[in-house]
């Protein structure tokens, strides 16, 4: 039914003529068309207005022509729905005026009715599906419980999320209670997204790499795996842990359909750690899109040589940066479409 189903084929380990390509944060600030809407509407208005969210989601499909769309939204709409106030401060990023710091604070956090609090996301999905008109699949997403806890407790972005880690290590009972509430909300939220029409979901563990391998098991993977188990019967689940190469082996034994890899882990090592067959997604250094276009194309071709054509989704190793020229982003996508084995 979907005209370009390369992405879904890669997630089901089917043979493909070339790997599919999309970019994390592809609906974003490197696109002038996005910046034009950013001038007029604040961040959460863009997230909450289905017409705007759908338009922003489809922009990269029309402009850089990736093989999948990812819904424009944010991982922080989930804590917002859980009675945690979240603002997006221009130039600063996420800002939470009342961060969670005690068991009493955790008790104020609710597991919401998804339709009541996040119905606007489902409306955005339905509208986006209409606008995509079956051209490419649509990806839905959520943050991992650990990554959401990072913001909920720290109160803003951070280089090391020291307050969030301190909270987990000094008040583990409160931390686990919060992580379970986020997990329960996320499972219900992603199930609704599937019902609304997304074709796959990705769980972003952007700050998993802040934890030691042992703490990662306790404070992140234990909860992410609950989400994977709960969603796997309904859709394809992609797990992306930034800086989490140490967990790839464990992840490869889960019900996830694909695992994201960042640029600090080689294709060879990622294949070795995951046993060779599970679909991997990644891992171009986002800053490498600043290289001259011929260099980008050459590097993309050798990246595909390294990961292999099958069981692979071409992506960046993290989100695209705002200072990337649009023609460089387009060259990244074109390089994948022009790929022929050993053509470089
Ligand atoms: O991938 C896509 O194109 C879909 C849109 C998307 C956004 N945020 C839009 C956004 C996705 C998938 C996210 C996920 C997200 N949000 C993550 C996980 C992915 C990652 O990059 O690690 C995280 C950690 C957040 C939290 C967040 N939202 C931060 C830290 C910031 C500010 C810093 C930044 O990168 O801009 C945001 C704001 C945000 N979310 C913007 C966009 C396009 C930029 C601000 C704006 O448009 O006003």
Coordinates of C-alpha atoms and ligand atoms in Angstrom, one line a residue, residues 22-30 34-35 38 41-44 46-47 56-57 60 70-76 88-90 92-94 139 141-143 147 151 157 161 202 204-207 240 242 318-320 322, ligand 1:
X22 CA 16.0 9.2 6.9
X23 CA 17.6 11.7 9.3
X24 CA 16.9 12.1 13.0
X25 CA 15.5 15.7 13.5
X26 CA 14.9 15.9 9.8
X27 CA 11.9 18.1 10.5
X28 CA 13.9 21.0 11.9
X29 CA 16.0 24.1 11.9
X30 CA 18.2 23.6 8.9
X34 CA 10.7 25.3 9.0
X35 CA 12.3 28.6 10.2
X38 CA 9.1 29.1 13.7
X41 CA 4.4 30.2 16.2
X42 CA 6.1 29.2 19.4
X43 CA 7.4 25.7 19.8
X44 CA 4.6 24.0 21.7
X46 CA 3.7 24.1 16.5
X47 CA 3.5 20.7 18.3
X56 CA 6.4 20.5 9.3
X57 CA 6.5 16.7 9.2
X60 CA 11.6 17.1 4.5
X70 CA 9.0 11.3 11.5
X71 CA 6.2 13.1 13.2
X72 CA 7.1 16.6 14.2
X73 CA 6.6 16.8 18.0
X74 CA 8.9 16.5 21.0
X75 CA 9.8 13.9 23.6
X76 CA 8.8 16.4 26.3
X88 CA 10.8 25.7 25.5
X89 CA 12.9 28.8 26.0
X90 CA 14.2 30.3 22.8
X92 CA 18.0 27.9 25.9
X93 CA 16.0 24.8 25.1
X94 CA 13.8 22.9 27.5
X139 CA 7.5 7.0 12.3
X141 CA 8.4 8.3 18.7
X142 CA 8.9 8.8 22.4
X143 CA 11.8 9.5 24.7
X147 CA 15.9 10.5 29.1
X151 CA 14.9 16.6 32.0
X157 CA 19.5 20.4 29.3
X161 CA 22.8 15.5 34.1
X202 CA 11.4 4.9 17.7
X204 CA 15.1 7.9 21.8
X205 CA 17.4 7.3 24.8
X206 CA 19.5 10.4 24.1
X207 CA 21.2 10.5 27.5
X240 CA 18.2 4.4 19.8
X242 CA 23.1 7.6 22.2
X318 CA 22.2 11.8 16.2
X319 CA 20.0 14.7 15.1
X320 CA 20.8 16.9 12.2
X322 CA 20.8 23.7 12.5
Ligands
LIG1 O1 13.1 14.1 14.2 C1 12.3 14.9 13.9 O2 12.4 15.6 12.9 C2 11.0 15.1 14.6 C3 11.0 16.1 15.6 C4 11.7 16.0 16.9 C5 11.9 17.2 17.7 N1 12.4 16.7 18.9 C6 11.6 18.5 17.3 C7 12.3 19.7 18.0 C8 12.2 14.9 17.6 C9 12.2 13.4 17.2 C10 12.6 15.4 18.9 C11 13.1 14.5 20.0 C12 13.8 15.1 21.1 N2 13.5 16.2 21.8 C13 14.9 14.5 21.7 C14 15.5 13.1 21.3 C15 16.3 13.2 20.1 C16 17.7 13.9 20.4 O3 18.0 14.8 19.6 O4 18.4 13.5 21.2 C17 15.3 15.3 22.8 C18 16.5 15.1 23.7 C19 14.4 16.4 22.8 C20 14.4 17.6 23.8 C21 14.6 18.8 23.1 N3 13.7 19.5 22.3 C22 15.7 19.7 23.2 C23 17.0 19.4 24.0 C24 15.5 20.8 22.4 C25 16.3 22.1 22.3 C26 17.6 21.9 21.7 C27 17.4 21.5 20.2 O5 18.0 20.5 19.8 O6 16.8 22.4 19.5 C28 14.2 20.6 21.8 C29 13.5 21.6 20.9 C30 13.2 21.0 19.5 N4 12.5 19.8 19.3 C31 13.4 21.7 18.3 C32 12.8 20.8 17.3 C33 12.8 21.0 15.8 C34 14.1 23.0 18.1 C35 13.4 24.2 18.7 C36 12.4 24.8 17.9 O7 12.0 24.4 16.8 O8 11.8 25.9 18.4

